[in-house]
Coordinates of C-alpha atoms and ligand atoms in Angstrom, one line a residue:
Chain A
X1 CA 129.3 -91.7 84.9
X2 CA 126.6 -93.3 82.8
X3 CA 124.8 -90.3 81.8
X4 CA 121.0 -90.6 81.0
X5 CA 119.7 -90.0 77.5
X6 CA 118.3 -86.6 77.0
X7 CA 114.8 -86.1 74.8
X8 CA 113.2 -83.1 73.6
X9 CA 109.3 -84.1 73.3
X10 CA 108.4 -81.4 70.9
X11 CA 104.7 -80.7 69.3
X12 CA 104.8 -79.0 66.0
X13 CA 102.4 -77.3 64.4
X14 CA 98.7 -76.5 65.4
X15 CA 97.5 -79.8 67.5
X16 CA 94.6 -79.4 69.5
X17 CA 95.9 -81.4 72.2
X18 CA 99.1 -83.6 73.4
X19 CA 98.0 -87.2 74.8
X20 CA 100.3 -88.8 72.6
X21 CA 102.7 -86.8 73.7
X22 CA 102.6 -86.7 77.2
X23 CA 102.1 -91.2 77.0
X24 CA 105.8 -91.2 75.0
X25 CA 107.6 -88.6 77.5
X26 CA 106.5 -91.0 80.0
X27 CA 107.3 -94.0 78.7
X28 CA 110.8 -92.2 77.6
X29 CA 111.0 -90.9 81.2
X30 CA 110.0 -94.6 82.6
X31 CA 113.2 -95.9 81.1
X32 CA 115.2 -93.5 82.8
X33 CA 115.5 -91.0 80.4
X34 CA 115.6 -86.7 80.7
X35 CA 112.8 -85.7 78.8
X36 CA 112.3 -81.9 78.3
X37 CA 108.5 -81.6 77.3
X38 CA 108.2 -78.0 75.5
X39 CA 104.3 -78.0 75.0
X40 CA 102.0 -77.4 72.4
X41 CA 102.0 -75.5 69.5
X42 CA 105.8 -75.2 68.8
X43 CA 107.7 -73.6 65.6
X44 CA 110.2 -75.4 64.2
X45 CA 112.7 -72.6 65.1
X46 CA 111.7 -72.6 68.5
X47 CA 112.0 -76.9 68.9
X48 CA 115.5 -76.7 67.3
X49 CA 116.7 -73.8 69.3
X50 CA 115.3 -75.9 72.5
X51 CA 117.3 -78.8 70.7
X52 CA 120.3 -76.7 70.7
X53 CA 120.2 -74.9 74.5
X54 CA 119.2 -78.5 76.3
X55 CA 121.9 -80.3 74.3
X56 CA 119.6 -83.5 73.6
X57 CA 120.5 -86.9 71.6
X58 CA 116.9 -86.9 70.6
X59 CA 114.0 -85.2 69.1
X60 CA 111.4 -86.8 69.2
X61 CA 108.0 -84.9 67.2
X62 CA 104.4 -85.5 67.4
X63 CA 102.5 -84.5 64.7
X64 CA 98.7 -85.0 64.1
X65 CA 97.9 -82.2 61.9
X66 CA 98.7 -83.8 58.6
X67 CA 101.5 -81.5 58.2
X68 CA 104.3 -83.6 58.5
X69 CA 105.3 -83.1 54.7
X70 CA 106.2 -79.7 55.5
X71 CA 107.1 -79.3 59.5
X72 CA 109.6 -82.0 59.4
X73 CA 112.0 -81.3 56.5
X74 CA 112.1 -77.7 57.9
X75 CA 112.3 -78.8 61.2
X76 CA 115.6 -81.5 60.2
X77 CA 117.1 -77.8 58.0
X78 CA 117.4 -76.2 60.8
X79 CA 118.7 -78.8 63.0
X80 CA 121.4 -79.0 60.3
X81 CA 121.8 -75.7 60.4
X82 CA 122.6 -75.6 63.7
X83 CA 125.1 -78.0 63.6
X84 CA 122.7 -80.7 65.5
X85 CA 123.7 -83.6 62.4
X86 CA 123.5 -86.2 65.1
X87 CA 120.9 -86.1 66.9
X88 CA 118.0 -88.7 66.7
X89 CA 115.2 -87.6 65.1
X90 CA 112.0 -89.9 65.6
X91 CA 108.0 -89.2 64.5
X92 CA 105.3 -89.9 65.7
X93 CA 101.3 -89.4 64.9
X94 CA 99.1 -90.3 62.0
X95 CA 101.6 -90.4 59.4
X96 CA 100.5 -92.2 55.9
X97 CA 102.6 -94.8 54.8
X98 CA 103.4 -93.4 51.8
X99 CA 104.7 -90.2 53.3
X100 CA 107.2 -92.3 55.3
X101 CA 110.2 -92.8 52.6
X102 CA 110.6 -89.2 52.0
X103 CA 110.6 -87.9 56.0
X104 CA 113.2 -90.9 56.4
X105 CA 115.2 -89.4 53.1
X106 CA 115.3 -86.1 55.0
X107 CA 116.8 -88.0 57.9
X108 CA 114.3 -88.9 60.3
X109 CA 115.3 -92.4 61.7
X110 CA 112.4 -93.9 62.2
X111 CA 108.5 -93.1 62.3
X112 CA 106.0 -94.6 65.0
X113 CA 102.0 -94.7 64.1
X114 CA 99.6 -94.2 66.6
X115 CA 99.2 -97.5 68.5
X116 CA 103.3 -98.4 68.2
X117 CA 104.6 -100.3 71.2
X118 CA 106.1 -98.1 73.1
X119 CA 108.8 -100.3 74.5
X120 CA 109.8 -100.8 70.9
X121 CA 110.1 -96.8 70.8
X122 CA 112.1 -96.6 73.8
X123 CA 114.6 -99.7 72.7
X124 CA 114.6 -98.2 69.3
X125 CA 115.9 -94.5 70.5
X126 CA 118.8 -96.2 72.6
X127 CA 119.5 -98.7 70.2
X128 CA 120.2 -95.2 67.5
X129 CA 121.6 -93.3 70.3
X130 CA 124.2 -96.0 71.0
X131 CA 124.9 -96.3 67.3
X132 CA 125.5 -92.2 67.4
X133 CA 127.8 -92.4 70.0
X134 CA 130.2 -95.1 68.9
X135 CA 130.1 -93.3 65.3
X136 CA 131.0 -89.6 66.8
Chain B
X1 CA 128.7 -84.1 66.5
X2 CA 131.4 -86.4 64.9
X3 CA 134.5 -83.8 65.0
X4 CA 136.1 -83.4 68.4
X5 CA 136.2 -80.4 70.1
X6 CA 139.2 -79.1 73.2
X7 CA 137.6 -78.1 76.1
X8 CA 139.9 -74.7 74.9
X9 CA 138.1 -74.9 71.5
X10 CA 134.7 -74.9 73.5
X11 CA 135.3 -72.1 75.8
X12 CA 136.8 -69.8 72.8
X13 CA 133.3 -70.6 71.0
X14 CA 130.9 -69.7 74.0
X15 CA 132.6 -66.7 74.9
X16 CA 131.9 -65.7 71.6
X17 CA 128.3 -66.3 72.1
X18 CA 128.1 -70.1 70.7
X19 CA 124.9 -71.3 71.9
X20 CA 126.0 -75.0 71.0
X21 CA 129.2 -74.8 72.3
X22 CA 128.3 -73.4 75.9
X23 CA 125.3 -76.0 75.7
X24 CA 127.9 -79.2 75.3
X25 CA 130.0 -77.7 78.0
X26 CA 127.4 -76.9 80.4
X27 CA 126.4 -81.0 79.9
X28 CA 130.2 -81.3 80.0
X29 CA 130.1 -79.6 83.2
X30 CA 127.0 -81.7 84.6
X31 CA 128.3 -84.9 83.8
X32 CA 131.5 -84.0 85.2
X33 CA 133.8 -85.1 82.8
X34 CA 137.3 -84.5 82.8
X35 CA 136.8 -81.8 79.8
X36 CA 134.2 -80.5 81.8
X37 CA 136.8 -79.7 84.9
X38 CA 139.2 -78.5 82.6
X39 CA 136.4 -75.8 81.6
X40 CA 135.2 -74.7 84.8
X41 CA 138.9 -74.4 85.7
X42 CA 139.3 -71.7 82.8
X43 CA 136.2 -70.1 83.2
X44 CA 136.7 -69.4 86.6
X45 CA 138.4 -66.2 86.4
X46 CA 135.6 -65.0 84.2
X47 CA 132.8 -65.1 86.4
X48 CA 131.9 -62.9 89.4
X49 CA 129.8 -60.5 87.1
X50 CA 126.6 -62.0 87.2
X51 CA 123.5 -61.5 89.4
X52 CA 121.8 -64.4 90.2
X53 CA 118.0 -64.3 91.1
X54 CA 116.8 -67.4 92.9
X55 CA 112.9 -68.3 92.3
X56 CA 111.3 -71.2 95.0
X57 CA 108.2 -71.6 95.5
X58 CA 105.1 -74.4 95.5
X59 CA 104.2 -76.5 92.5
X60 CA 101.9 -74.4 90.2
X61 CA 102.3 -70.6 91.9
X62 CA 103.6 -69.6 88.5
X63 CA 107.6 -69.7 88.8
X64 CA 107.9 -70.5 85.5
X65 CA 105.5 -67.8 84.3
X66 CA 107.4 -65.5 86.4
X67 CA 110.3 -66.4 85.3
X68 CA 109.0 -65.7 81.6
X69 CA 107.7 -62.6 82.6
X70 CA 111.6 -61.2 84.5
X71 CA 113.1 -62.9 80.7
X72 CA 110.8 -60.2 79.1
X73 CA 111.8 -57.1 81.7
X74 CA 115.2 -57.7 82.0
X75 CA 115.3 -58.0 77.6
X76 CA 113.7 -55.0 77.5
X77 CA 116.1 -53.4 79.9
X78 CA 119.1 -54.7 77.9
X79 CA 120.2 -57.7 79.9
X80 CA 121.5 -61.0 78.6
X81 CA 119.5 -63.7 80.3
X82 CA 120.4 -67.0 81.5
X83 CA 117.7 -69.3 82.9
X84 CA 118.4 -72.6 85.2
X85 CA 115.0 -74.9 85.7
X86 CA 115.9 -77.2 88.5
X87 CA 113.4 -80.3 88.6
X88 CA 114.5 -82.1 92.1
X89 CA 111.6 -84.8 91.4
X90 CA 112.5 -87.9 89.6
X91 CA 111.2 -91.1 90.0
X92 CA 113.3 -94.8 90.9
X93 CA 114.0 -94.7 87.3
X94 CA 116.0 -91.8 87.5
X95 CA 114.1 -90.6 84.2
X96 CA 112.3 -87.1 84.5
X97 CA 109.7 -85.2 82.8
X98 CA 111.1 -81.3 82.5
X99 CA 108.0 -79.0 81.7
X100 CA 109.5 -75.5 83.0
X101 CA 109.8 -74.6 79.5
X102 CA 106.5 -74.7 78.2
X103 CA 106.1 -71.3 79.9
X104 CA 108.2 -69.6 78.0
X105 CA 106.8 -67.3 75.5
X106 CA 108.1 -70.0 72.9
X107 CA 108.1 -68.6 69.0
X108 CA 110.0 -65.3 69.9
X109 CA 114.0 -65.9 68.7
X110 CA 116.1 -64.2 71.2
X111 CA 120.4 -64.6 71.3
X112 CA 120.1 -63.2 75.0
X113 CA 118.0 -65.6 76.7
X114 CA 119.3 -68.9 77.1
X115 CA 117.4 -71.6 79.1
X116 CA 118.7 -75.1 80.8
X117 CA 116.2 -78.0 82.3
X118 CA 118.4 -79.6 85.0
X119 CA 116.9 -82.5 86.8
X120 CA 118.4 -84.8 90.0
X121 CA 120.1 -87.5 89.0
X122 CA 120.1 -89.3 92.0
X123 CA 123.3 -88.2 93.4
X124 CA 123.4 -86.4 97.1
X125 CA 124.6 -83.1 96.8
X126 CA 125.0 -83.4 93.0
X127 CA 121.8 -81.0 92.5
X128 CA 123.2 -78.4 94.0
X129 CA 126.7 -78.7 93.0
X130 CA 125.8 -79.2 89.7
X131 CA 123.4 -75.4 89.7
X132 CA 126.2 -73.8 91.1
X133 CA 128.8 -75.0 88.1
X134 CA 126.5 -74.5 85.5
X135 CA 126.0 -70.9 87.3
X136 CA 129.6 -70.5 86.7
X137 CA 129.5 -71.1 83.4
X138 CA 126.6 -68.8 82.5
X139 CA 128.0 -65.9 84.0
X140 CA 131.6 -66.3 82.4
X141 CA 129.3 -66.9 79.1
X142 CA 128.5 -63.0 79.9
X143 CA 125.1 -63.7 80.7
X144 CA 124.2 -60.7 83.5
X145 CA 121.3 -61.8 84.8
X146 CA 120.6 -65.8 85.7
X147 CA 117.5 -66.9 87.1
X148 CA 117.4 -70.3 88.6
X149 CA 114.0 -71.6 89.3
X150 CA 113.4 -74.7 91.7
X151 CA 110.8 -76.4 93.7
X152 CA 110.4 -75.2 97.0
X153 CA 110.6 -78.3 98.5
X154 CA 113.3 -79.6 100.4
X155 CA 116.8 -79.4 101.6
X156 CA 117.8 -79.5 98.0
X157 CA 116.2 -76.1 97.1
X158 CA 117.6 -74.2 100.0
X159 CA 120.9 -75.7 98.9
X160 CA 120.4 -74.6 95.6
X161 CA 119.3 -70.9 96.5
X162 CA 122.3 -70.2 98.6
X163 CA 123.8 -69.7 94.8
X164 CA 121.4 -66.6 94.7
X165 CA 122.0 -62.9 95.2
X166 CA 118.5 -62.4 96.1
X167 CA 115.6 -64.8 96.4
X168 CA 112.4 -64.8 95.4
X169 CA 110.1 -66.9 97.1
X170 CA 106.7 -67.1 95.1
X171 CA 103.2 -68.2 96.9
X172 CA 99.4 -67.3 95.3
X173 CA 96.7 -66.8 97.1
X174 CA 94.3 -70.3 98.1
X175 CA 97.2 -72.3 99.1
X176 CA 96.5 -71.0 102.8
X177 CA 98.4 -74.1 104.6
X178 CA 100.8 -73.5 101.7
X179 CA 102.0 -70.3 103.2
X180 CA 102.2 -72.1 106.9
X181 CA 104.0 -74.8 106.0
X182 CA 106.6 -73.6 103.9
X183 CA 107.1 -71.2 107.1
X184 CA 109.8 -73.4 108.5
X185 CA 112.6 -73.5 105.8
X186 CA 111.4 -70.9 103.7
X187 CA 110.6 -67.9 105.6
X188 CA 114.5 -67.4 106.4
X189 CA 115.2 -67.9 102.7
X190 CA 113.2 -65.0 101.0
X191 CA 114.8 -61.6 100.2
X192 CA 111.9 -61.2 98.8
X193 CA 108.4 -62.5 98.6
X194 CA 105.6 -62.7 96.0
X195 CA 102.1 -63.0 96.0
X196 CA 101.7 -64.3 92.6
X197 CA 98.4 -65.2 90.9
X198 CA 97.3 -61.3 92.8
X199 CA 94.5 -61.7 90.0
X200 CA 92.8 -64.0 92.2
X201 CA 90.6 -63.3 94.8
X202 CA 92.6 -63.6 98.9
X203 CA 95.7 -62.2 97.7
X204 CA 95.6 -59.3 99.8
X205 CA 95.1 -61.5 102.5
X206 CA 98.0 -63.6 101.4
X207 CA 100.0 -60.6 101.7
X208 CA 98.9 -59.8 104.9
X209 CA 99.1 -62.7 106.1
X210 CA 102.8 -62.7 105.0
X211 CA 103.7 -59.5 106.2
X212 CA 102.7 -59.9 109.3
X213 CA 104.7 -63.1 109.0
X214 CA 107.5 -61.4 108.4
X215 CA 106.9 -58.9 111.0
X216 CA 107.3 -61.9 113.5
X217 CA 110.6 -63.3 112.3
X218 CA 113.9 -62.0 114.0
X219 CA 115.0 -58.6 113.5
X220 CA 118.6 -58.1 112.3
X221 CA 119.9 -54.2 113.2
X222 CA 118.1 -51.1 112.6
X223 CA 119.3 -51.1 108.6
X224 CA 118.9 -54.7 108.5
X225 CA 116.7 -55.9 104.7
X226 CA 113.2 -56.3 105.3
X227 CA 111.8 -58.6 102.5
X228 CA 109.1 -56.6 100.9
X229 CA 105.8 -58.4 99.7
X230 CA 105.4 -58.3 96.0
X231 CA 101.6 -59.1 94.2
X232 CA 101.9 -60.0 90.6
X233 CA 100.2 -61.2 87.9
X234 CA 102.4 -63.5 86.3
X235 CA 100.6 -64.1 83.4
X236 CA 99.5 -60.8 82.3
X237 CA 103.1 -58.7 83.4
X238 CA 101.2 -56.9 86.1
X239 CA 103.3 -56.2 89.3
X240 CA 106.6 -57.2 87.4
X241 CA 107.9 -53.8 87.1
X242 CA 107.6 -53.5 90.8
X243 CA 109.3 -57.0 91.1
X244 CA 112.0 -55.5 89.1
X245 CA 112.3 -52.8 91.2
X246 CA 112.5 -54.5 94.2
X247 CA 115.1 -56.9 93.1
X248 CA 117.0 -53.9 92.1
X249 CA 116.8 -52.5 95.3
X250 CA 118.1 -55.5 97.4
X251 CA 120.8 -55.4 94.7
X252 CA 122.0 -52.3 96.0
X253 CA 121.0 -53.3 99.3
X254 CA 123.6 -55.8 99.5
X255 CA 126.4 -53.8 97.4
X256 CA 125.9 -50.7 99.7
X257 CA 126.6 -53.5 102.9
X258 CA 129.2 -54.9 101.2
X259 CA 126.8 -58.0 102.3
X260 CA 127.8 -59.8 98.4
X261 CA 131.3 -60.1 99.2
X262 CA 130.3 -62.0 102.3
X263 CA 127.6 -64.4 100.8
X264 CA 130.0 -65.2 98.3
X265 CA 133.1 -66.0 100.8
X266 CA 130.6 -68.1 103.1
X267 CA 129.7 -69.7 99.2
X268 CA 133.4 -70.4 98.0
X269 CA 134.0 -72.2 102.0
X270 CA 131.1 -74.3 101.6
X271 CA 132.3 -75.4 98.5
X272 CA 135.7 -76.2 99.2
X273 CA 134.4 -77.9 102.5
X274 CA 132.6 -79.8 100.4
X275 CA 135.0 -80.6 97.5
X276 CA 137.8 -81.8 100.1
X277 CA 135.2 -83.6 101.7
X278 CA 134.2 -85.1 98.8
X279 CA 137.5 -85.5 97.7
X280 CA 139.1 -87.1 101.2
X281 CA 136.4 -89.7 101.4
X282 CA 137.2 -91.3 97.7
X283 CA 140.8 -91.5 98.8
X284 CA 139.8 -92.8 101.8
X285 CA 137.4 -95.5 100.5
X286 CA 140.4 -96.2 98.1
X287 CA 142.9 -96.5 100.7
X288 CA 141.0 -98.5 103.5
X289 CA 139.4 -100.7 100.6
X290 CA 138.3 -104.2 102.2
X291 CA 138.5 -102.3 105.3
X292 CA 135.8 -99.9 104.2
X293 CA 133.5 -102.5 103.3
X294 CA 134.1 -104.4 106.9
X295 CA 133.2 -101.3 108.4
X296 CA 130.3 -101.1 106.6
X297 CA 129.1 -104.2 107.8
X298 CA 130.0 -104.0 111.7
X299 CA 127.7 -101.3 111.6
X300 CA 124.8 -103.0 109.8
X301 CA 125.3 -105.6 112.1
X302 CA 125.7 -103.5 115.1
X303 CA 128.7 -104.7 116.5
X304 CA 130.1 -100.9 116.5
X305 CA 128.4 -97.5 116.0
X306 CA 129.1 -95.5 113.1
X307 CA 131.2 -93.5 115.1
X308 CA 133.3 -96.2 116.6
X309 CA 133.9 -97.5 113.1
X310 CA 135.0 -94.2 111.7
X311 CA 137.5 -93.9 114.3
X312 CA 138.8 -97.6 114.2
X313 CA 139.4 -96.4 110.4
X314 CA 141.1 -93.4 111.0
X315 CA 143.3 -94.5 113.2
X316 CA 144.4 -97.6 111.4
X317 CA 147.7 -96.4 109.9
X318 CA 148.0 -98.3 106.6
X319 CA 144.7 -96.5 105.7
X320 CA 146.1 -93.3 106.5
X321 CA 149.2 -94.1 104.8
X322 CA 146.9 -95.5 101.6
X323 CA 145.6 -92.1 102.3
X324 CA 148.0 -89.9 102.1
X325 CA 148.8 -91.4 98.8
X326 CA 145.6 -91.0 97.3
X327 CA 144.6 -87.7 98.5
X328 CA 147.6 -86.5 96.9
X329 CA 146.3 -88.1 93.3
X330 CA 144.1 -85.3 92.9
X331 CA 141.4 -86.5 90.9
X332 CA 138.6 -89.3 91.0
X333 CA 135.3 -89.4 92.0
X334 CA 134.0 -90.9 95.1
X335 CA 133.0 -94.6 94.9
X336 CA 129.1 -95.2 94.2
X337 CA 127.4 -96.1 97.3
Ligands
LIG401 N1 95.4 -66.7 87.2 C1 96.7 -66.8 87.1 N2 97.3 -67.9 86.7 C2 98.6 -67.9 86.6 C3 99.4 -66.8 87.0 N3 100.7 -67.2 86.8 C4 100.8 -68.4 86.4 N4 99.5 -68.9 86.2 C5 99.1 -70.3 85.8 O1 99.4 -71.2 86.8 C6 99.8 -72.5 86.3 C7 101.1 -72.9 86.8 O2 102.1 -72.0 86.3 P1 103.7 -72.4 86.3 O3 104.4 -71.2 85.9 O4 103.9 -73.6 85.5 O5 103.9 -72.8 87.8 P2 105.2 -73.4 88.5 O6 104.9 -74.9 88.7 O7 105.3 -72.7 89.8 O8 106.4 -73.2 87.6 C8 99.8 -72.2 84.8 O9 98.6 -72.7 84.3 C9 99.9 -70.7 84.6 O10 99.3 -70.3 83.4 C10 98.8 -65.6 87.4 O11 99.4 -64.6 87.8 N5 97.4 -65.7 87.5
LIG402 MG1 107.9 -74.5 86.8

């Protein structure tokens, strides 16, 4: 059975709100993917352990806050940690260019700014989850 | 995950209280892979100790909060925890948007609880099938308690809730028709009922209402389980130790009637019926083959009834003989419709 992709939709951090969020599950769900939305305000221990129970391929964060520097290198420890080395990990949210090469170097695969078309998200995610798959 | 793991490897692991390993065999399990048979098939002498709590109820009456607030009571009374969310809605896609966990008190790090979105995938029957495998699983993970929340909706959720020891069914006050329509399915359903959302103003006329409800419905015998009507406040924890208490009682309830061992022989027919049936119609469709498909279409062009073709198929005896070949294979799924 072809199994759909599953994708945590996790918001780290201290957003106010969860737009952004709520447009990507959609889009995610649109393709005919599982998303499990988890809501605002998460700790990374709690979005890793969700990672771990729902047994996703994906993470996918949204981050306005500015604290991406910090949330997401913890965030990819503790996937490691938990033994979660192949899932996906995508951002999303204002991130500055310059921050990109060193969330990437902590193994992010890819991060989306605010206006990114989300069909290039969604092809992106199966394209990565595909590449997982054949590898493991 | 690039190392490959034995289903025995797995089952070793989450016995021994391996969040990631019971989580890849529960999706193992879902999915229906072979690893995933070989696991239920070894876990199956390991469950029976469970008790399983059913929650139904509207869109937005607070099952999830609820089911946050029974995590907390049965925590603080020692229990490990195991939580199904069952999302029957999906769209053509066959995506789907799980939300049941944004109720759960998120930051707090707990080895005991352990929570599972399932959604439908599209397959008739596979919902419920599915709850009740990853039920199994749970309980042989030595999880005592396991909730399993669903929409109270449909076929599918009365499906799903024969799984349950006892079942909660949830309503709040200012869903009036609410409470009339879901009489129908519903009402027969409910060990016990909630008035949830009792911080809002009608719920003791919700409760009354559903008392006298229950009232009408058909009286077993004199000792016969009369489902009690519950207010809580989902949100704030109020009414959950009476909740508690309640479930407890129908617990003994059925123990002292010996009312569990019968539930759970009418479950394990149910499922057999619907494993050979499930089973017998693959072979069949393998067997008869071209002749399954040309019975399909005299029927959708009406030359014969459904019935008529069904028996022109079961009495054709190279399809029984194909039959008896394939049924005796064992495995396989059915063919996708
Ligand atoms: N006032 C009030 N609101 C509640 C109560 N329980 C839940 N809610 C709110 O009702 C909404 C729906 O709750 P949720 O648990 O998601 O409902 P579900 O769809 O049945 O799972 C949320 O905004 C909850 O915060 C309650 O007892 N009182
Ligand atoms: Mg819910």
């Amino acid at each position: 059975m072809d199994r759909p992709i599953r994708v945590l939709v996790a918001k780290p951090g201290m957003d106010a709100h969860d737009r952004g969020a709520k447009v990507i599950a959609r889009a995610f769900r649109d393709a005919g993917m599982e998303v499990i939305y988890t809501g605002l305000r998460q700790t990374p221990q709690a979005i890793v352990d969700a990672a771990v129970d729902e047994d996703v391929d994906v993470v996918g964060l949204s981050i306005l806050s500015g604290a991406h520097n910090t949330l997401v290198p913890r965030i990819m420890d503790l996937l490691r940690q938990a033994g979660l080395d192949d899932v996906v990990v995508v951002v999303g949210g204002i991130i500055p260019d310059d921050d990109i090469p060193a969330l990437k170097a902590a193994g992010v695969a890819e991060v989306f700014g605010p206006g990114s078309d989300l069909d290039r998200i969604v092809e992106f995610v199966r394209q990565a989850v595909r590449e997982r798959q054949r590898i493991g | 995950m690039a190392v490959t793991v034995t289903p025995q490897q797995l089952i070793e692991a989450l016995r021994a209280g391996d969040r990631r390993a019971l989580a890849r065999a529960i999706t193992l399990v879902e999915n229906r892979e072979p690893a995933g048979e070989a696991i239920l098939q070894s876990l199956y002498p390991l469950t029976g100790n469970a008790f399983i709590v059913g929650v139904t109820g509207a869109p937005g009456v607070g099952k999830s909060t609820l089911v946050s607030a029974l995590i907390d009571a049965y925590r603080q009374r020692g229990a490990r925890v195991g939580v199904i969310a069952v999302d029957p809605s999906s769209p053509f896609s066959g995506g789907a948007i799980l939300g049941d966990r944004i109720r759960l008190a998120g930051s707090r790090r707990d080895e005991g609880v352990y929570f599972r979105s399932l959604s439908n995938r599209g397959q008739v029957g596979g919902l419920s099938r599915a709850t009740g495998d990853i039920i199994h699983v749970l309980d042989a993970a030595g999880f005592d308690v396991i909730i399993v929340e669903t929409v109270g909706a449909g076929q599918s959720e009365v499906e799903i809730m024969r799984y349950a020891h006892t079942v909660l069914v949830l309503t709040a006050p200012g869903l009036g028709d609410d409470v009339q329509a879901s009489k129908a399915g519903i009402l027969e359903i409910g060990d016990i009922f909630v008035v949830n959302k009792a911080d809002r103003e009608g719920a003791d006329r919700t409760a009354s209402e559903l008392r006298h409800m229950i009232s009408l419905a058909p009286q077993g015998d004199g000792d016969a389980w009369k489902p009690p009507v519950i207010l809580t406040v989902a949100s704030t924890g109020q009414g959950i130790d009476d909740l508690v208490a309640a479930i407890e009682q129908h617990r003994e309830y059925l123990k002292d009637r010996d009312t569990l061992a019968r539930r759970r022989r009418q479950l394990v027919e149910r499922h057999l019926g619907e494993l050979v049936s499930e089973r017998l119609l693959a072979a069949l469709q393998r067997a008869a083959g071209d002749r399954w498909r040309q019975a399909v279409d005299e029927v959708v062009a009406r030359r014969r009834s459904p019935a008529d073709a069904v028996r022109r198929l079961l009495s054709d005896v190279d399809v029984l003989a194909g039959l008896a070949r394939e049924a005796g294979s064992g495995g396989g799924d059915p063919v996708e419709a």
